[in-house]
CSV table of C-alpha atoms and ligand atoms in Angstrom, one decimal:
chain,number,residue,atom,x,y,z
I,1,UNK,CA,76.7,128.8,88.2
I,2,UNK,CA,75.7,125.6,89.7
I,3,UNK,CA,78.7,124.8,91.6
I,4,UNK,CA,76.7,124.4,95.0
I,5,UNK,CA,73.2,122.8,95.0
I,6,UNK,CA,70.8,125.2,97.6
I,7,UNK,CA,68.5,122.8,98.2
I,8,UNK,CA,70.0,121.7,101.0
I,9,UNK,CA,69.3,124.6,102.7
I,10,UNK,CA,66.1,125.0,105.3
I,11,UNK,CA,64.6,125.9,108.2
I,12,UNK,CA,64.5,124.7,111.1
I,13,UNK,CA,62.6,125.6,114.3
I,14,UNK,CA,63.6,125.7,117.7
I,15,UNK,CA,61.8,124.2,120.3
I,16,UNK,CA,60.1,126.8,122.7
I,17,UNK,CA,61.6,125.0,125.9
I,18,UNK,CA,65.3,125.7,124.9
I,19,UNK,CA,63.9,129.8,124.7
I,20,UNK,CA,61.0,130.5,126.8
I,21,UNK,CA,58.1,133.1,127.1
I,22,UNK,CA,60.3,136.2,126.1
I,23,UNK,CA,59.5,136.3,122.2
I,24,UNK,CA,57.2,134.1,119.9
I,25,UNK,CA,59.1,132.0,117.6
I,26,UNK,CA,62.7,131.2,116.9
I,27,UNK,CA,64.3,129.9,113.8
I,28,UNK,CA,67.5,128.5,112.6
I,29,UNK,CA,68.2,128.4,108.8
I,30,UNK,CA,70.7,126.1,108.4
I,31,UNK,CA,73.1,127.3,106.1
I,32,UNK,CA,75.7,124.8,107.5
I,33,UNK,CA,73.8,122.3,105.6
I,34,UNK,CA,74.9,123.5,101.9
I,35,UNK,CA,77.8,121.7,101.1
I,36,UNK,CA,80.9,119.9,103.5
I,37,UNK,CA,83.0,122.0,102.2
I,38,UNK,CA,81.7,125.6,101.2
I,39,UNK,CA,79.8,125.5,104.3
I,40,UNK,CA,77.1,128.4,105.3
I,41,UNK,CA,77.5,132.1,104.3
I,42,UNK,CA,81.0,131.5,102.3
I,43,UNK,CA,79.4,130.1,99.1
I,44,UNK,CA,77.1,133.6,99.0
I,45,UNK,CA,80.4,135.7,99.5
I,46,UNK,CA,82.8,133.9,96.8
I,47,UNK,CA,79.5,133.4,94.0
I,48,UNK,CA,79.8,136.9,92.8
I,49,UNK,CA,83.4,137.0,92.8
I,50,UNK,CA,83.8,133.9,90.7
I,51,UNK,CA,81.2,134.6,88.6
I,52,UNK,CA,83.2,138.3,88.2
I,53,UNK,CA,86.7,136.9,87.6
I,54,UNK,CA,85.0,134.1,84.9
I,55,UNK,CA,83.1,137.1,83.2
I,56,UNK,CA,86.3,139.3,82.5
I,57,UNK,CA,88.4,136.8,81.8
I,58,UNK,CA,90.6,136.0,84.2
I,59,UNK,CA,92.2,132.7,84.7
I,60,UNK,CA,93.3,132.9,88.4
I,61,UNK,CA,92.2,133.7,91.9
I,62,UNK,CA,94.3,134.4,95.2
I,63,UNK,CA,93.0,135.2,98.5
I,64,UNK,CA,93.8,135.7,101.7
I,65,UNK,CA,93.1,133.7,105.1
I,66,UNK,CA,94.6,132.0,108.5
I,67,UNK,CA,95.7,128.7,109.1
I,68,UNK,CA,92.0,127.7,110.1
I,69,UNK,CA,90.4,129.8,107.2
I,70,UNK,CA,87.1,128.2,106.2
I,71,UNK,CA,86.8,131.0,103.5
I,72,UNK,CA,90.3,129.8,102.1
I,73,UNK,CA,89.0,126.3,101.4
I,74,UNK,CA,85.8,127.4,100.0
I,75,UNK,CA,87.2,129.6,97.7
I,76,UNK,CA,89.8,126.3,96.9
I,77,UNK,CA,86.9,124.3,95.8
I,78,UNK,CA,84.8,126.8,94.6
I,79,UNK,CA,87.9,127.8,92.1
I,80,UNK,CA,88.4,124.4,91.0
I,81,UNK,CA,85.0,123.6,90.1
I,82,UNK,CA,84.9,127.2,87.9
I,83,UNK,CA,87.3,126.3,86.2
I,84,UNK,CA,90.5,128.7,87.9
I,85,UNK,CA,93.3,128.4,89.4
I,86,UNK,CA,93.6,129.3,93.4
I,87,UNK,CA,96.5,130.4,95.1
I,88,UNK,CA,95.9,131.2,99.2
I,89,UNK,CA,98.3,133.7,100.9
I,90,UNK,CA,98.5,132.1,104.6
I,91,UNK,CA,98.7,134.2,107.3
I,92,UNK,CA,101.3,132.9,109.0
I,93,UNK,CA,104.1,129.9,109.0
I,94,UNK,CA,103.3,126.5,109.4
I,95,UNK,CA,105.5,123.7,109.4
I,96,UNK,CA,102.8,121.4,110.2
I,97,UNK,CA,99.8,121.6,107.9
I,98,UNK,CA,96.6,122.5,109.0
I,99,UNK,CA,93.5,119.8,108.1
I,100,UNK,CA,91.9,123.0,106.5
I,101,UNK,CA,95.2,123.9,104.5
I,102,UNK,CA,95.9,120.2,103.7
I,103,UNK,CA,92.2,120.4,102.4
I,104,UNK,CA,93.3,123.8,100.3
I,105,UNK,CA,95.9,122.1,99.2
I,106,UNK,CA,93.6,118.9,97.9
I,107,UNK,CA,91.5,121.1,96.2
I,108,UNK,CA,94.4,122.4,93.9
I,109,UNK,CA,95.2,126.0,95.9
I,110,UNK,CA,98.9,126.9,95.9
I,111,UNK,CA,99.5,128.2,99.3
I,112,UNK,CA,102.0,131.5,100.2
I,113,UNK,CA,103.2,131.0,103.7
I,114,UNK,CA,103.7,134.8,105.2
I,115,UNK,CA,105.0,136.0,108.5
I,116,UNK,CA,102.1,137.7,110.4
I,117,UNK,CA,104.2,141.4,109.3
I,118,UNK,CA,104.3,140.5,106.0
I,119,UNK,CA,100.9,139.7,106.1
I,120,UNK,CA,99.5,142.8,107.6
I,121,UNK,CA,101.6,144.6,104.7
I,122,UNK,CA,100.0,142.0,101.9
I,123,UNK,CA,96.9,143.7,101.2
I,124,UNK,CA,98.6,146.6,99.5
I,125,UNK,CA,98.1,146.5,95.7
I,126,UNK,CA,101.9,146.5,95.1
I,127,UNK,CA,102.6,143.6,97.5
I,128,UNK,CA,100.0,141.2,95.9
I,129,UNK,CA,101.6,141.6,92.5
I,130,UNK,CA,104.5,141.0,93.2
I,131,UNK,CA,103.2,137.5,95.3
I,132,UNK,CA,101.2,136.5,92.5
I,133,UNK,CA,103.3,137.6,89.6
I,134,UNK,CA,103.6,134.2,88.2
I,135,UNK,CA,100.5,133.7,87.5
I,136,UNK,CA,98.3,135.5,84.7
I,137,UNK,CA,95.4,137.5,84.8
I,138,UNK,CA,94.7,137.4,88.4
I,139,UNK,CA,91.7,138.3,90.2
I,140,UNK,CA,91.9,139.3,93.6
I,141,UNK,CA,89.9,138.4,96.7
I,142,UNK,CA,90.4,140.0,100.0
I,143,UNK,CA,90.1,138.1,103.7
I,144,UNK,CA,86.9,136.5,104.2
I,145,UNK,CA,85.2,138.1,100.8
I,146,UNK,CA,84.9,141.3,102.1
I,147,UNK,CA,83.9,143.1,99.2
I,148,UNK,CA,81.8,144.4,97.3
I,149,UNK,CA,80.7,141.4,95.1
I,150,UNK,CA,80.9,139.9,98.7
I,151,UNK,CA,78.6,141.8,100.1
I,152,UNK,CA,76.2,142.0,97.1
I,153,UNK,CA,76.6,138.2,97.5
I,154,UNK,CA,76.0,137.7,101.0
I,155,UNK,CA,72.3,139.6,100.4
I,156,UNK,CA,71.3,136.8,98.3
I,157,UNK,CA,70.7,134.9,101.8
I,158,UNK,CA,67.9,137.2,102.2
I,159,UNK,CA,66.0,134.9,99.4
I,160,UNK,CA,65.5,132.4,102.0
I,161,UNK,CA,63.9,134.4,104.4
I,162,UNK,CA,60.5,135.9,104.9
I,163,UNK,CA,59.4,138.8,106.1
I,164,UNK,CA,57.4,137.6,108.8
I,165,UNK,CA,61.0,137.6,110.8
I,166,UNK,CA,61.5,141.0,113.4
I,167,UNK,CA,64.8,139.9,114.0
I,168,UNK,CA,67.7,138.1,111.3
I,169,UNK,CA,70.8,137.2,114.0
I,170,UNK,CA,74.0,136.5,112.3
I,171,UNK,CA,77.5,135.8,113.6
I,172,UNK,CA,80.4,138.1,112.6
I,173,UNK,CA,83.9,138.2,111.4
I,174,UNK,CA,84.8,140.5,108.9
I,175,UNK,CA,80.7,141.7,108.7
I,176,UNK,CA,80.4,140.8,105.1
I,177,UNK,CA,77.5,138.9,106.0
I,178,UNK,CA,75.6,141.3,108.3
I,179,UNK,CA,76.2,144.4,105.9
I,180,UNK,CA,74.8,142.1,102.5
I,181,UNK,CA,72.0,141.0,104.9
I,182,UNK,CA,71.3,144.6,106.3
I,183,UNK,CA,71.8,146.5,102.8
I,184,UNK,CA,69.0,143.5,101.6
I,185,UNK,CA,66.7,142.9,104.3
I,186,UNK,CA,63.4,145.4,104.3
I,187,UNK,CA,63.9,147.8,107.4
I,188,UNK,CA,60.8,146.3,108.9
I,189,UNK,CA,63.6,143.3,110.1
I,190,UNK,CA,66.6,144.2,112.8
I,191,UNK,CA,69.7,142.7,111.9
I,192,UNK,CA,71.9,141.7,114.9
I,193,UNK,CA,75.2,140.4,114.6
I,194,UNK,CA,77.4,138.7,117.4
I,195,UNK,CA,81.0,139.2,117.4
I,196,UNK,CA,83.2,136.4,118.6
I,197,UNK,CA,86.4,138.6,119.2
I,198,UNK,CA,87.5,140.8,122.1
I,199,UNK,CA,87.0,144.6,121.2
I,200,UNK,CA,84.2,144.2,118.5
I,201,UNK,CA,83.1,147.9,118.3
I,202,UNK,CA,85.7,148.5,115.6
I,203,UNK,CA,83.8,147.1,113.3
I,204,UNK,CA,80.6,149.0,113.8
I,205,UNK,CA,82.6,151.8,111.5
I,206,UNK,CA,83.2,149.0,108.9
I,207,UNK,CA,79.4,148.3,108.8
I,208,UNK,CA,78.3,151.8,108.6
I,209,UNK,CA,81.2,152.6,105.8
I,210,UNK,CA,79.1,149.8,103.6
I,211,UNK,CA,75.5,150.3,104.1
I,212,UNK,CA,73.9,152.3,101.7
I,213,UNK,CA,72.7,155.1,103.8
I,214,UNK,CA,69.3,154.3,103.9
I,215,UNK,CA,69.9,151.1,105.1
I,216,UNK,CA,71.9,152.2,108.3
I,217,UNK,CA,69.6,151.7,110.9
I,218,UNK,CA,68.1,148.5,112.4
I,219,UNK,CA,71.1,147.0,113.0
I,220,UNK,CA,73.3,146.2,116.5
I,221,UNK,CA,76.8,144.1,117.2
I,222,UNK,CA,77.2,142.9,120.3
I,223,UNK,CA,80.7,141.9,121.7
I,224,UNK,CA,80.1,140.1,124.8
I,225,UNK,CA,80.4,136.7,124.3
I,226,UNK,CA,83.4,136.3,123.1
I,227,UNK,CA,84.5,133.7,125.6
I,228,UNK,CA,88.2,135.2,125.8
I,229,UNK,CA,88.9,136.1,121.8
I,230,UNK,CA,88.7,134.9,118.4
I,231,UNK,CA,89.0,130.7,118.8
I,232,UNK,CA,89.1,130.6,122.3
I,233,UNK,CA,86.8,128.7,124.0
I,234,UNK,CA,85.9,126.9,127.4
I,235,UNK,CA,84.3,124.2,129.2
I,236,UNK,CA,81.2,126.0,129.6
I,237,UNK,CA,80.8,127.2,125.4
I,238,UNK,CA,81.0,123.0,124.8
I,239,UNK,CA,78.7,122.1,127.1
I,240,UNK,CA,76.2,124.8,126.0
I,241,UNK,CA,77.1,123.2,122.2
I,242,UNK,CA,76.5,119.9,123.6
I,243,UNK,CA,73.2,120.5,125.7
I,244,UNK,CA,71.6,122.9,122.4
I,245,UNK,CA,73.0,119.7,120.3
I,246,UNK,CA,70.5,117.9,122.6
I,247,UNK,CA,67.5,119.7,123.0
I,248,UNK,CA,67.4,121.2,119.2
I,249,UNK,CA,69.1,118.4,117.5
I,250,UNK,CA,71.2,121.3,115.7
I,251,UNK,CA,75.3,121.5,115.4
I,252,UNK,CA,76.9,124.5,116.2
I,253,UNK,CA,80.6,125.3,115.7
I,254,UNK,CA,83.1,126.3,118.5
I,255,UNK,CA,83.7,129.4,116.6
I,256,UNK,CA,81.4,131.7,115.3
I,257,UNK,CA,77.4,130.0,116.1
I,258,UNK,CA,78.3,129.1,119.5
I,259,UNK,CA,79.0,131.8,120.5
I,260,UNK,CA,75.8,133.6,118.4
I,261,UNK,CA,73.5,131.4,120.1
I,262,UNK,CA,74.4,131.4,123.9
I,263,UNK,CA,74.6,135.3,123.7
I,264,UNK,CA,70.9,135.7,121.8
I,265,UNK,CA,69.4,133.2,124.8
I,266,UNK,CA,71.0,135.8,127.1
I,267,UNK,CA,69.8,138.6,125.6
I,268,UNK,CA,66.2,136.8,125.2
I,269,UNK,CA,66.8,136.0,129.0
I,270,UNK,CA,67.7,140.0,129.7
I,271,UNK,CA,64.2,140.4,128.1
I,272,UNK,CA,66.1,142.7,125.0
I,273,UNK,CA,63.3,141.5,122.5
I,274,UNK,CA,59.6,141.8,122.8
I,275,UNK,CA,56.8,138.8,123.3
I,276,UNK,CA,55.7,138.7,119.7
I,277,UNK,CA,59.0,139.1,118.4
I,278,UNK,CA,60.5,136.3,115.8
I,279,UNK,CA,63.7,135.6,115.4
I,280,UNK,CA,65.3,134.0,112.4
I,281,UNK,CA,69.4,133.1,113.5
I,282,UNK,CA,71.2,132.1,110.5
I,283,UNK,CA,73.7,128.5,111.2
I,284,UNK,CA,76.8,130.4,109.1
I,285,UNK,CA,78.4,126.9,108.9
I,286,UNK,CA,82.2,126.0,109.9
I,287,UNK,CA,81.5,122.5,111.6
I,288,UNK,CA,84.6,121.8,109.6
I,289,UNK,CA,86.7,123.1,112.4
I,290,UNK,CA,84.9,121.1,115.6
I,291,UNK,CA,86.9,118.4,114.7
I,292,UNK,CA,89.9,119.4,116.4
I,293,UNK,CA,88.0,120.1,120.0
I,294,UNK,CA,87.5,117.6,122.4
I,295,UNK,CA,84.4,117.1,124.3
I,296,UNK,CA,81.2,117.5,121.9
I,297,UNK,CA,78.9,114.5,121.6
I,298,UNK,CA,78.1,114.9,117.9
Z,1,PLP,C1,83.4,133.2,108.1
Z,1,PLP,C2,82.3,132.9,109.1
Z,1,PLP,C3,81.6,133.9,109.7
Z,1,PLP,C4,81.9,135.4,109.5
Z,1,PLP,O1,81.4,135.9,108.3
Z,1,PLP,P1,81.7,137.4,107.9
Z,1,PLP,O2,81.0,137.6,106.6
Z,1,PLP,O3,83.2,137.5,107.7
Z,1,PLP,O4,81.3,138.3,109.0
Z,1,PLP,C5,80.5,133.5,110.5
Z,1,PLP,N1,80.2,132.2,110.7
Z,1,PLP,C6,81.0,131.2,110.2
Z,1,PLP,C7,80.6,129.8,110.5
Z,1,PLP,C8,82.0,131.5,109.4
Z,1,PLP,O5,82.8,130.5,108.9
């Protein structure tokens, strides 16, 4: 399914000045640079999935995402160019459209508008059927591509890194992406993953539920640098995006790599890795949604 060209994708180095002396090398693959709209690690969670729902047959999609949902919009697109219908159930009401739901909404996705309650209730078999019962032969996504085709897909990042890395460094919402990356990666690599919400540790169960079992070790979230909670940001996170913009010529996003990359130059700082280790950080994407903050210089 050649739907997203991964040439794009590379990587990129960082320059020594921005890290220091505390480990040897530091990389960036820049998934951000695969496609404008099915930026970074959401292409490698829907693939599978589509490729699923065309195999058996079915004619629709629906999935599940906020207002600011870069994983609704890729799977928009990605639907459209397959060949199947999308329909997004919104987590929460808007009366005012979102760019990222007016983009849905370009890309052919019907959109469901739900209270948050109803929402929290949606993910139950029953409720989705009845959401979706107008449409045929529907295949079912949940938030952010959490499953197992997600995951499966989300290892196939691993094909663009070597083994020379100690260290892979990922952001984190739902952990899709750590736990296809861990359940991939050889165990001579760490996986760390940086959670940009307030009371992260719930998800270390989530990870460990999904690894195979001898894959459950070499791994660490850390919740630290979450700047407030999910989205919230301050004058400090912008001007850190602004000066790394600077000095490594690399775009983060106010979300999710942001906050990834000031917390691994504190750990770096806290001297958490060794001299010789390298470090590949994976860019996850979602520059989409820095056009709504004011302040960056790129
Ligand atoms: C969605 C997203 C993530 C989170 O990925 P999960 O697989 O849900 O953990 C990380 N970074 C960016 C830029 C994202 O858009």
């Amino acid at each position: 399914m050649d739907i997203i060209n991964e040439s794009n994708v590379k990587i990129q180095s960082i320059p020594q000045q921005w890290y220091g002396n505390g480990i040897s090398q530091l990389d960036m693959l820049r998934l951000d640079l695969l496609h404008p709209v099915v930026s970074g690690n959401k292409w490698y969670k829907l693939r599978l999935n589509v490729m699923y729902a065309l195999d058996h047959g079915f004619k629709a999609i629906v999935t599940f995402g906020g207002g600011y949902s870069n994983h609704l919009v890729a799977a928009a697109y990605t639907a459209k160019r397959a060949g199947l219908k999308s329909v997004g159930i919104v987590r929460g009401k808007y009366d005012i459209l979102t760019p990222t739901l007016k983009d849905c909404i370009a890309e052919g996705m019907e959109l469901i508008f739900l209270t948050k309650t109803e929402y929290d209730r949606a993910d139950e078999p029953d409720a989705i059927k009845e959401l979706v019962a107008h449409f045929d032969e529907v295949f079912i996504i949940p938030e952010g591509g959490a499953n197992y085709w997600g995951r499966k897909g989300a290892g196939l990042i691993c094909k663009h890194i070597k083994e020379s890395y100690t260290h892979i460094v990922t952001s984190v919402g739902s952990a899709t992406t750590l736990i296809g990356i861990r359940n991939e990666a050889p165990l001579t690599q760490t996986v760390l993953g940086f959670v940009p919400m307030k009371g992260g540790e719930y998800l270390v169960e989530t990870v460990s539920k999904h690894l195979h079992p001898d894959k459950n070790l070499r791994w660490q979230l850390f919740d630290r640098w979450h700047f407030g909670g999910f989205g919230k940001s301050n004058n400090e996170l912008i001007q850190f995006m602004n000066d790394f913009y600077t000095e490594c010529s690399i775009p983060l996003d106010i979300i999710y790599t942001s906050k990834m990359m000031y917390g691994l130059k504190q750990l770096i700082t806290e001297g958490y890795f060794k001299k010789e280790d390298k470090i590949l950080a994976i860019h996850s994407g979602g520059l989409q949604g820095n056009s709504s903050v004011s302040g960056l210089i790129f």
